[in-house]
mmCIF file of C-alpha atoms and ligand atoms in Angstrom:
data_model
loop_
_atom_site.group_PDB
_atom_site.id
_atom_site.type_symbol
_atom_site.label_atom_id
_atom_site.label_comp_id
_atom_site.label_asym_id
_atom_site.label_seq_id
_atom_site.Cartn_x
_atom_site.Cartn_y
_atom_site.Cartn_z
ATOM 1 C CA UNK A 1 144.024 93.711 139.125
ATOM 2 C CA UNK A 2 143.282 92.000 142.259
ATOM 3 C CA UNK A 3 139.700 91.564 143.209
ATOM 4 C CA UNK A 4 140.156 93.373 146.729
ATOM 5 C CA UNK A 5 141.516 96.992 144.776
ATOM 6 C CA UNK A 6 138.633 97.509 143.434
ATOM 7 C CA UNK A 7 136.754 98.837 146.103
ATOM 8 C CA UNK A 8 139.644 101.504 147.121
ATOM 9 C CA UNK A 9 139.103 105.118 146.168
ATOM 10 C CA UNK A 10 142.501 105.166 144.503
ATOM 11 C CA UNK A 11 141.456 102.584 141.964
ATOM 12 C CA UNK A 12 137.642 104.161 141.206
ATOM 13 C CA UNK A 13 140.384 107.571 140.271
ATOM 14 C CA UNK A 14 142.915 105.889 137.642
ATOM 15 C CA UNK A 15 139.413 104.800 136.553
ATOM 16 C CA UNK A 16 138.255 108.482 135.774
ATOM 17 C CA UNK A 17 141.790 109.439 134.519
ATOM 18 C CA UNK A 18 142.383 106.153 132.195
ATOM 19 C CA UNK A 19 138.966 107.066 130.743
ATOM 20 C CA UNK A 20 139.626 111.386 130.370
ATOM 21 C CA UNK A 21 142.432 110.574 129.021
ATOM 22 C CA UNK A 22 140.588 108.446 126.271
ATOM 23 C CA UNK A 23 142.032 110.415 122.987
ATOM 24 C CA UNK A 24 140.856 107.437 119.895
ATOM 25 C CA UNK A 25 137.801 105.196 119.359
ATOM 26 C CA UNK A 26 140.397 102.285 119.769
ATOM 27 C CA UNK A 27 141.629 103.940 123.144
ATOM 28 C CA UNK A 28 137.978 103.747 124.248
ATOM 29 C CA UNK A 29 137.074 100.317 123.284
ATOM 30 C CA UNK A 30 140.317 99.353 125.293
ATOM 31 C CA UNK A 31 139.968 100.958 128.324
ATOM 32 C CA UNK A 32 136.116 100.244 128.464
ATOM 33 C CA UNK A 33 137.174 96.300 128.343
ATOM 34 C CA UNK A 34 139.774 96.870 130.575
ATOM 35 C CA UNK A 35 137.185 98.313 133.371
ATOM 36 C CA UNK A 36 133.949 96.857 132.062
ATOM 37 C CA UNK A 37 134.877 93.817 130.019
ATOM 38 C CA UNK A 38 134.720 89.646 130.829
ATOM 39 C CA UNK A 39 138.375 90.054 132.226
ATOM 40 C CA UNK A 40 137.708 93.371 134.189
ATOM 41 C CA UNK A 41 137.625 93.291 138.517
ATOM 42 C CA UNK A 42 133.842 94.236 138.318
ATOM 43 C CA UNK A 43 132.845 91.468 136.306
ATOM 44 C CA UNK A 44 135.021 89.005 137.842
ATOM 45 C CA UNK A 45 133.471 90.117 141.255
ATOM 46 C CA UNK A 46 129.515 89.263 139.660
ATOM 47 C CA UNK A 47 130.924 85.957 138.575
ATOM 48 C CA UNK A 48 132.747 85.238 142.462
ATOM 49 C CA UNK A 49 129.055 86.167 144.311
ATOM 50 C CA UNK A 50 127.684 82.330 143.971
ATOM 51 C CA UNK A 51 130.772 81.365 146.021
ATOM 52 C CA UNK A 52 130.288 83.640 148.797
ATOM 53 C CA UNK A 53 128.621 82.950 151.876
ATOM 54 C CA UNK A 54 125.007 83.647 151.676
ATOM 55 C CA UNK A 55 124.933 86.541 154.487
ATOM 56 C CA UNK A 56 128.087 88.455 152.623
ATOM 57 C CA UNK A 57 126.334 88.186 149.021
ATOM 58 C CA UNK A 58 123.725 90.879 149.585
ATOM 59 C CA UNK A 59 125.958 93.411 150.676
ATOM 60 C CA UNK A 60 128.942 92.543 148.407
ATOM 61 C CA UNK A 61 126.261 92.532 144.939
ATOM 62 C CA UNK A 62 125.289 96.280 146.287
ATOM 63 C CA UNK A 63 129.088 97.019 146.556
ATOM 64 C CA UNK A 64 129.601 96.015 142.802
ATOM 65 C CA UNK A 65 126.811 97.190 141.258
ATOM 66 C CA UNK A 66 127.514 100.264 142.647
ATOM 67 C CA UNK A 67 131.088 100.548 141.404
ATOM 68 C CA UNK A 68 129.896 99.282 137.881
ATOM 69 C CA UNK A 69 127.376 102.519 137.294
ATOM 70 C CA UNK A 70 130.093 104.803 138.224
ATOM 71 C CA UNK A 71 132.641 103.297 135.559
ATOM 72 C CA UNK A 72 129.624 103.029 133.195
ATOM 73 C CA UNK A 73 129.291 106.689 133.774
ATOM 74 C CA UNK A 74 133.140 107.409 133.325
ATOM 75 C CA UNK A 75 132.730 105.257 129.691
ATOM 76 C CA UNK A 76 130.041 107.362 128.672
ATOM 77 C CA UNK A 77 131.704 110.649 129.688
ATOM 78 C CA UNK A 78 134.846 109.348 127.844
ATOM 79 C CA UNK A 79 132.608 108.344 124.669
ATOM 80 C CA UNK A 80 130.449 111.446 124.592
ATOM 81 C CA UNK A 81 133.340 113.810 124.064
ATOM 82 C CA UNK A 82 134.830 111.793 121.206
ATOM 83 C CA UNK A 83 131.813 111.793 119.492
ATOM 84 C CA UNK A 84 131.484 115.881 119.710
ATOM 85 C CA UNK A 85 134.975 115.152 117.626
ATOM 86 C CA UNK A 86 136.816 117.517 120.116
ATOM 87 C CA UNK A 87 139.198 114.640 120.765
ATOM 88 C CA UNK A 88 139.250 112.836 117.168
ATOM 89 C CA UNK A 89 142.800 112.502 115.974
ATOM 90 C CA UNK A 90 143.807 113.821 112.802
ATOM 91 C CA UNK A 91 141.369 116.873 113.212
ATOM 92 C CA UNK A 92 143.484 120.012 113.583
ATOM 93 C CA UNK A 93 141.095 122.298 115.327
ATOM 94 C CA UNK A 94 143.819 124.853 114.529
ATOM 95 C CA UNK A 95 142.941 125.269 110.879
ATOM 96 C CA UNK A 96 141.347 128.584 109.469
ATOM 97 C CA UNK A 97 137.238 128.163 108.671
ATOM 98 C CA UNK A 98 135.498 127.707 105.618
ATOM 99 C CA UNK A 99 134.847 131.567 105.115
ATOM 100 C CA UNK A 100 138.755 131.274 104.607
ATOM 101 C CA UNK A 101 139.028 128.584 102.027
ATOM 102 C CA UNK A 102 137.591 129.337 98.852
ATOM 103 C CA UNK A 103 135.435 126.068 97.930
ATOM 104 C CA UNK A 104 133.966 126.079 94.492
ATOM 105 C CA UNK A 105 129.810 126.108 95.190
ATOM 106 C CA UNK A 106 128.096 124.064 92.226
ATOM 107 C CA UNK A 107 124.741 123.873 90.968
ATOM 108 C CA UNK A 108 122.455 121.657 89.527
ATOM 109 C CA UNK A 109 122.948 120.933 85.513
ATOM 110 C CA UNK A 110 120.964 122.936 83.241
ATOM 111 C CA UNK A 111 118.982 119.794 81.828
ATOM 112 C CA UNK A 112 118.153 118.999 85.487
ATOM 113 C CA UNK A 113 117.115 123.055 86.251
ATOM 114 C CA UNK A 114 114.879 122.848 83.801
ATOM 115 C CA UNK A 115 113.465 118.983 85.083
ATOM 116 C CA UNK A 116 113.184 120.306 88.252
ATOM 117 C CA UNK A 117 111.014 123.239 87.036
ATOM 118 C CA UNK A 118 108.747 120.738 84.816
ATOM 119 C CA UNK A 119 108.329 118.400 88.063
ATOM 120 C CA UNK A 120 106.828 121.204 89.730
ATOM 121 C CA UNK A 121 104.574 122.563 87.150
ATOM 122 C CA UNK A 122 103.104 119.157 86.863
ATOM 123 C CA UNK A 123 103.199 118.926 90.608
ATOM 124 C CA UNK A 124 100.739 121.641 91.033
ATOM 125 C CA UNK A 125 98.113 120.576 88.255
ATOM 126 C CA UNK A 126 97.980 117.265 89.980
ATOM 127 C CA UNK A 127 100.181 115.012 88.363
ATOM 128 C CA UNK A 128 102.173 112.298 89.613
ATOM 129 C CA UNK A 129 105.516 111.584 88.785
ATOM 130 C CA UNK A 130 106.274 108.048 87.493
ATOM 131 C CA UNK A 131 109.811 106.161 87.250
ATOM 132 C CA UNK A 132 110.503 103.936 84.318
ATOM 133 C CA UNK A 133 113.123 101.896 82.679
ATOM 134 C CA UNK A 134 115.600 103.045 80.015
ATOM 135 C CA UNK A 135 115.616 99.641 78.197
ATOM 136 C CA UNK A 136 112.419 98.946 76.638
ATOM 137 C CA UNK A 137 111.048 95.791 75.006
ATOM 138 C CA UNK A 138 109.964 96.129 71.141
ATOM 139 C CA UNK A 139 106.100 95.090 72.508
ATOM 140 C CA UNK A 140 106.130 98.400 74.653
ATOM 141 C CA UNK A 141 108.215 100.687 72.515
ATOM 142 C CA UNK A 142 106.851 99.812 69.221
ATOM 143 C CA UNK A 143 104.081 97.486 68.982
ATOM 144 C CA UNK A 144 101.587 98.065 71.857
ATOM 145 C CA UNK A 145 101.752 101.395 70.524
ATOM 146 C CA UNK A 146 100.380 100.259 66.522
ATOM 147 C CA UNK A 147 103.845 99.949 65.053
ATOM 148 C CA UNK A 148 104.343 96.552 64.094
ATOM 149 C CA UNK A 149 107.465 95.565 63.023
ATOM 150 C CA UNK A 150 106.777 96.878 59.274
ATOM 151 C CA UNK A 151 105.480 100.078 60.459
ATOM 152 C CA UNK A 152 107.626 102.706 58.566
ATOM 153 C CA UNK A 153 106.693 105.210 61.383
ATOM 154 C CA UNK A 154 109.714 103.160 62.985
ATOM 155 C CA UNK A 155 112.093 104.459 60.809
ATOM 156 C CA UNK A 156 111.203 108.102 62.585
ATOM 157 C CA UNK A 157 112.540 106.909 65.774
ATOM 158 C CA UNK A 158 115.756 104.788 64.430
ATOM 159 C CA UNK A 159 117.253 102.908 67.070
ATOM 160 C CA UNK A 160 119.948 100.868 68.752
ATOM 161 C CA UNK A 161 118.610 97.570 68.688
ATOM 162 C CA UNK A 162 119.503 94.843 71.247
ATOM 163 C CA UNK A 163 119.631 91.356 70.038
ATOM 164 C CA UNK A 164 120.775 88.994 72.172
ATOM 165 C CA UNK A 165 119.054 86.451 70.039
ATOM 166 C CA UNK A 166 115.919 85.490 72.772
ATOM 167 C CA UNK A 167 114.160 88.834 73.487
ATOM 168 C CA UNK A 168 113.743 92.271 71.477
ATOM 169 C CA UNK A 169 115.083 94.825 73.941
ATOM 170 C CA UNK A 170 115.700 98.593 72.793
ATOM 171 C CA UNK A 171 117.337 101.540 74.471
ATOM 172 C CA UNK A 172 114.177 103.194 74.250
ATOM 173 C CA UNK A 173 113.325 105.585 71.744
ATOM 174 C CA UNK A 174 110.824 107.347 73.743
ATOM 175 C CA UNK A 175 108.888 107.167 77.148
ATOM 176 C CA UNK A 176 105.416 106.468 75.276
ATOM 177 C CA UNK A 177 106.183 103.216 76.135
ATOM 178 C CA UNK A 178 105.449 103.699 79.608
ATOM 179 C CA UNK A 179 102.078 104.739 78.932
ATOM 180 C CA UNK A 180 101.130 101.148 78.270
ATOM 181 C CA UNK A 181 102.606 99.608 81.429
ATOM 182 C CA UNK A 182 100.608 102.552 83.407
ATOM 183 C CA UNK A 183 97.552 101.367 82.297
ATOM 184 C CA UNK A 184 97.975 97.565 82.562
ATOM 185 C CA UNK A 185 98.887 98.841 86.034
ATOM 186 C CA UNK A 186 96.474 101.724 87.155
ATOM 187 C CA UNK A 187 92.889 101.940 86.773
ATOM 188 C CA UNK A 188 91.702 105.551 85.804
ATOM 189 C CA UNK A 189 91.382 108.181 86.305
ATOM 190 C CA UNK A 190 94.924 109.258 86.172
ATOM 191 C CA UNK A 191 97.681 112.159 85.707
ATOM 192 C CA UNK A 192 101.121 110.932 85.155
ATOM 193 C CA UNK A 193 104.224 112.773 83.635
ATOM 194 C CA UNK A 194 107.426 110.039 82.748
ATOM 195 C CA UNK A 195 110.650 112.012 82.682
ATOM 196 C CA UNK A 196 113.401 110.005 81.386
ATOM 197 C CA UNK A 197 116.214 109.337 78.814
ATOM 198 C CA UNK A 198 115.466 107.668 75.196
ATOM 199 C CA UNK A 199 118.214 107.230 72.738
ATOM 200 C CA UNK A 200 117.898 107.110 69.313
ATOM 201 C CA UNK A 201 120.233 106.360 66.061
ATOM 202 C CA UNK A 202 120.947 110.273 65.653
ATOM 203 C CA UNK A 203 123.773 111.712 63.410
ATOM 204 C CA UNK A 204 124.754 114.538 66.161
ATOM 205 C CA UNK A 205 125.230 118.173 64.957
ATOM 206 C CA UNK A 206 123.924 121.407 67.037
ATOM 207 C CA UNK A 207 120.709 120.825 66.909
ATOM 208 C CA UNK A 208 120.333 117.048 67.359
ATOM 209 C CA UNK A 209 121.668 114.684 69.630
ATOM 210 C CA UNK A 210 121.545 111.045 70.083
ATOM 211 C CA UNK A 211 120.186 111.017 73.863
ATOM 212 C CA UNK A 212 117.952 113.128 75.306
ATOM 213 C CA UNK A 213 115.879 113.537 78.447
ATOM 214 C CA UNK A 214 112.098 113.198 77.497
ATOM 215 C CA UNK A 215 108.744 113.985 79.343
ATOM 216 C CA UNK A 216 105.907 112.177 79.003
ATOM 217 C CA UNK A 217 102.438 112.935 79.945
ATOM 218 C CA UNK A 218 99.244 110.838 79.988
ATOM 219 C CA UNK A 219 96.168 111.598 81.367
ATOM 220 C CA UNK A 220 93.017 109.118 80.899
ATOM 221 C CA UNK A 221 89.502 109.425 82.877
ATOM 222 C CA UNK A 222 85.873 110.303 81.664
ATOM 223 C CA UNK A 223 85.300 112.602 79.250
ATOM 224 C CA UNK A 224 88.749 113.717 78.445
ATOM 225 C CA UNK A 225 88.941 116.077 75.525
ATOM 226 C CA UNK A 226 91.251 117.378 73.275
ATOM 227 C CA UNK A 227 90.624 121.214 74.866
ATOM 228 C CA UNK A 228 92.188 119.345 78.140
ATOM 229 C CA UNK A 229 94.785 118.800 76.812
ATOM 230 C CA UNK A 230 95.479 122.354 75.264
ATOM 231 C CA UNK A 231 94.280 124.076 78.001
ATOM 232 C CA UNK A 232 96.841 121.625 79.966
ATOM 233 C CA UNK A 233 100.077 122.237 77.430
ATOM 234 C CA UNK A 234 98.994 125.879 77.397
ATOM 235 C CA UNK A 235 99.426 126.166 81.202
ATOM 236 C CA UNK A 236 102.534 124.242 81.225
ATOM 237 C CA UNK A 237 104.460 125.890 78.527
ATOM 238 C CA UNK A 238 103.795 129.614 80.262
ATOM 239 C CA UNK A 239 104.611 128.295 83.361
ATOM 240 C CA UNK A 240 108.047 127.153 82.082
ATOM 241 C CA UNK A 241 108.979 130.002 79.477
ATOM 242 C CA UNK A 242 106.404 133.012 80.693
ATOM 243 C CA UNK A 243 102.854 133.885 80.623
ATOM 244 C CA UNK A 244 103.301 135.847 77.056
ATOM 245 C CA UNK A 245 104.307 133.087 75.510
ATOM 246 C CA UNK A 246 101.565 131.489 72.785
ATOM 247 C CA UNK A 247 101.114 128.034 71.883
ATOM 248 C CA UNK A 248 99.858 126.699 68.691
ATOM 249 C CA UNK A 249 99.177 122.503 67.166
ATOM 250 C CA UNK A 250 99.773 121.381 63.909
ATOM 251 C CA UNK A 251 98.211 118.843 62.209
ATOM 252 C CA UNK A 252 100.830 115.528 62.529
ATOM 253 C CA UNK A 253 100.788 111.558 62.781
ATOM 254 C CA UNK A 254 101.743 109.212 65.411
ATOM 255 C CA UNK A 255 100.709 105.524 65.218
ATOM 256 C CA UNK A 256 99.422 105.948 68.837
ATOM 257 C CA UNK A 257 97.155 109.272 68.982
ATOM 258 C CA UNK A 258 94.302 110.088 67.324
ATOM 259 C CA UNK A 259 94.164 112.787 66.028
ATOM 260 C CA UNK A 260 97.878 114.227 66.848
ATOM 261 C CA UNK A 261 99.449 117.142 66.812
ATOM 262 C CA UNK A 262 102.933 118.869 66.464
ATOM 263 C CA UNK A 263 103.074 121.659 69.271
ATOM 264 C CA UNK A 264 104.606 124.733 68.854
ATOM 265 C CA UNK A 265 105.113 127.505 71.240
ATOM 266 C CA UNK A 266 105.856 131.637 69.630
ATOM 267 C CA UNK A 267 108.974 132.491 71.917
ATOM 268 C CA UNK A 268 110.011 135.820 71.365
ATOM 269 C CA UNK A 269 108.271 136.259 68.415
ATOM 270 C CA UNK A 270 109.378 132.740 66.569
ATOM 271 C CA UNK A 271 106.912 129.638 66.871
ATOM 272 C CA UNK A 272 109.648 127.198 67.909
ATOM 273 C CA UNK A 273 108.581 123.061 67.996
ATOM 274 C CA UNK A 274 108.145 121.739 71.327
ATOM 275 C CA UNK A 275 107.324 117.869 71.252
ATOM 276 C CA UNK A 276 103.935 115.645 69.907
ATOM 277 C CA UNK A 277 100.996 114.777 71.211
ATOM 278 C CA UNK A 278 97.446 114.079 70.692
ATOM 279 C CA UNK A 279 94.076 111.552 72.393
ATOM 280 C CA UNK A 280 95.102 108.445 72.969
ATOM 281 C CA UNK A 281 93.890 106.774 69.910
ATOM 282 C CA UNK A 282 91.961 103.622 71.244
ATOM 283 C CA UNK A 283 93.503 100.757 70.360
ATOM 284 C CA UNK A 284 96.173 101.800 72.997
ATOM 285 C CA UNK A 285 93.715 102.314 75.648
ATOM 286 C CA UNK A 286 93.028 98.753 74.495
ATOM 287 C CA UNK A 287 96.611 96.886 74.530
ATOM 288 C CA UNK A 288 96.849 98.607 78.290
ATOM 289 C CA UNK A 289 93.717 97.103 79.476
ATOM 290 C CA UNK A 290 91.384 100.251 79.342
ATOM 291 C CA UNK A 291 87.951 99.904 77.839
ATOM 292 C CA UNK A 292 87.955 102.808 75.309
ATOM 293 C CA UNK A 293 84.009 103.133 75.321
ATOM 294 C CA UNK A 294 84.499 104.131 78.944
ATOM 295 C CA UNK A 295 87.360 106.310 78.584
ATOM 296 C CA UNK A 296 89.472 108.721 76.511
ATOM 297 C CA UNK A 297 93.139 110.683 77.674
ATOM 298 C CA UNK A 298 95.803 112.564 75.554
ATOM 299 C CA UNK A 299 99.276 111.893 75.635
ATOM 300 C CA UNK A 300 102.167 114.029 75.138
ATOM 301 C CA UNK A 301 106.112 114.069 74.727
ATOM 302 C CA UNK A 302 109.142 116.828 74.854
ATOM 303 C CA UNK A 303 112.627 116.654 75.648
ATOM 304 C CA UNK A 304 113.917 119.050 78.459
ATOM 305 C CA UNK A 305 116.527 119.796 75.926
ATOM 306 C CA UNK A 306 114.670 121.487 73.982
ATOM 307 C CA UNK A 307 113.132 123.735 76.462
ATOM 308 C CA UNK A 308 116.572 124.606 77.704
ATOM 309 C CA UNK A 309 117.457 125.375 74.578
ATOM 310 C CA UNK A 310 114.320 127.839 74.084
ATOM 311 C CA UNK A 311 115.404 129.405 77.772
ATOM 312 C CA UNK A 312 118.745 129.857 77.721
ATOM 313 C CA UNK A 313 119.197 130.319 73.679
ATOM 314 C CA UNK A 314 121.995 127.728 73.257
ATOM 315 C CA UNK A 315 123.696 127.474 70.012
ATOM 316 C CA UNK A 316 124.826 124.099 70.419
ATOM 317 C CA UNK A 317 122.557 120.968 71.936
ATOM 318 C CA UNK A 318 125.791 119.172 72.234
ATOM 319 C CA UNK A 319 127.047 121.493 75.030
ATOM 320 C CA UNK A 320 124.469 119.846 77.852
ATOM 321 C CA UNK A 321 126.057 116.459 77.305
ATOM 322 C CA UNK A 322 129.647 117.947 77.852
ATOM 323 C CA UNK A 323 131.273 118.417 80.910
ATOM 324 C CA UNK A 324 132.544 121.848 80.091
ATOM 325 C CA UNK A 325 132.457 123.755 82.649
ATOM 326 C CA UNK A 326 133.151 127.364 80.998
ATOM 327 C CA UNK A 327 129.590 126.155 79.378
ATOM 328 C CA UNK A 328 128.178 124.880 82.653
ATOM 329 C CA UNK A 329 128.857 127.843 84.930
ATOM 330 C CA UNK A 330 126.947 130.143 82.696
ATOM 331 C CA UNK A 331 123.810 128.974 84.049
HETATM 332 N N1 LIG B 401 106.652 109.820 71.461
HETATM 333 C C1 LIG B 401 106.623 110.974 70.604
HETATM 334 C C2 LIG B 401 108.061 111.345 70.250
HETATM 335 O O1 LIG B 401 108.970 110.866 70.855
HETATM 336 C C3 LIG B 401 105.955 112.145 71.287
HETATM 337 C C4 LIG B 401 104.531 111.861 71.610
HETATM 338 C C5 LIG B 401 104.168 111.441 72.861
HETATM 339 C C6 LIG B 401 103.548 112.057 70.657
HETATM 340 C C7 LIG B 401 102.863 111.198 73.173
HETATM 341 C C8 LIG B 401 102.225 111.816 70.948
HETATM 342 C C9 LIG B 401 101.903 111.388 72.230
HETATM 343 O O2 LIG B 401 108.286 112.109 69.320
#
């Protein structure tokens, strides 16, 4: 293109019809460096102005700049209506409309229905809701929790160990670990639940599996007492399963609450197990940096399996960790 054309009306209109008739994001970028680019008229006129004589510069500048907004309007025009898509290729506008395709809608997984409920129980009592790793080391799983390594209260929570020879690492049995890295973290007072998965040595059948998705709770601060936490597990459990629905505690052990308890709720007229829990006993407080004078908490521990299973009365745990759908679009 010579540099005199540009000026001429003819060449500002294959301008506007080289850039309507733009139909590809490749089309664009070419025609844009065709008009626009290093190599284009316009920009070969800027780069010519420090040769002209000083009374023709002025004028001649105005000229170009002109000419350059109107192409950089033309560009944008051109690059607007590709982006609405109306010019994309490979869209045929001509095909029928969702509402006459059948797409299959899914849903969220049963295990994470009931998560999702749990989240925002906890939500509303205060809690916050705290991430956490799914390999563990021995210290946290086990041993900041008073099980050393000869603890037979181990053997309830059988695992896969890792043993690379250099560190103890275990796919967690359970998320109590978690309770000790809050509180080497976090000064009290503090609600936390830890949802999260824990694996343990199971042999599977219906009603146990070897992974499961477990909640945690912890809450430490002044004066903490064991009505707290039933008052707290009470609220919960009727929140999740219905306001008639009764809770009771047994008497149990863990190595890491003091006293502890086995919780039970009476769905439907059968007291069904829930999880464990109990007051931090004070050691723990301890090995997380909490000065157990000062403070007491409880700490607590289900698996959303289980409450799944009490909601939607499955017959088989195994089902949630299939992906079978004539199970999965029951729910
Ligand atoms: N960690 C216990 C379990 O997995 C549950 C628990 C949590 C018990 C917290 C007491 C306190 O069975």
């Amino acid at each position: 293109m010579m540099i005199e054309d540009i000026f001429s009306d003819s060449f500002l209109a294959k301008a506007k019809a080289d850039f309507n008739n733009v139909k590809s994001k490749p089309d664009l970028d070419k025609t844009k460096s065709m008009y626009l680019g290093s190599d284009s008229g316009v920009m070969k006129g800027f780069s010519s102005i420090p040769k002209l004589s000083a009374d023709h510069r002025a004028e001649y500048g105005k000229n170009l700049n002109s000419l350059k907004s109107k192409l950089e309007v033309y560009y944008k025009a051109a690059r607007e209506s590709l982006d609405k898509g109306t010019d994309l290729p490979g869209l045929d506008l001509s095909l029928p409309g969702l509402s006459e395709r059948s797409f299959a809608h899914g849903h969220k997984h049963p295990t994470s229905q009931v998560l999702s409920q749990t989240y925002d129980v906890f939500r509303g009592l205060g809690f916050s809701i705290v991430d956490s790793d799914e390999i563990e080391t021995d210290w946290y799983n086990f041993e900041a929790l008073n099980m050393p390594k000869d603890h037979p209260a181990r053997e309830m929570q059988d695992t896969f160990y890792v043993n690379n020879g250099k560190s103890n690492l275990v796919p967690r049995t359970h998320t109590s670990g978690t309770q000790i890295r809050f509180m080497e973290n976090n000064k009290p007072p503090f609600k936390i639940i830890v949802p999260g998965r824990v694996f343990r040595n199971e042999d599977e059948d219906a009603t146990h599996i070897w992974s499961f998705y477990q909640i945690e709770g912890l809450v430490v601060g002044e004066g903490i007492s064991m009505s707290d936490l039933k008052g707290t597990l009470l609220t919960v459990v009727q929140s999740l399963l219905g306001p008639e629905v009764d809770i009771r505690f047994r008497a149990s052990y863990f190595p890491y609450t003091e006293p502890s308890v086995e919780l039970d709720c009476k769905y439907k007229g059968k007291w069904l197990e829930l999880g464990g829990a109990g007051m931090i006993h004070p050691q723990v407080l301890i090995n997380g940096g909490i000065d157990p004078e000062k403070y007491t908490g409880f700490a607590f521990g289900w698996g959303a399996e289980r409450i799944a299973n009490i909601k939607y009365g499955l017959t088989d745990l195994r089902e949630l960790w299939r992906p079978r759908f004539v199970f999965l679009e029951q729910f």
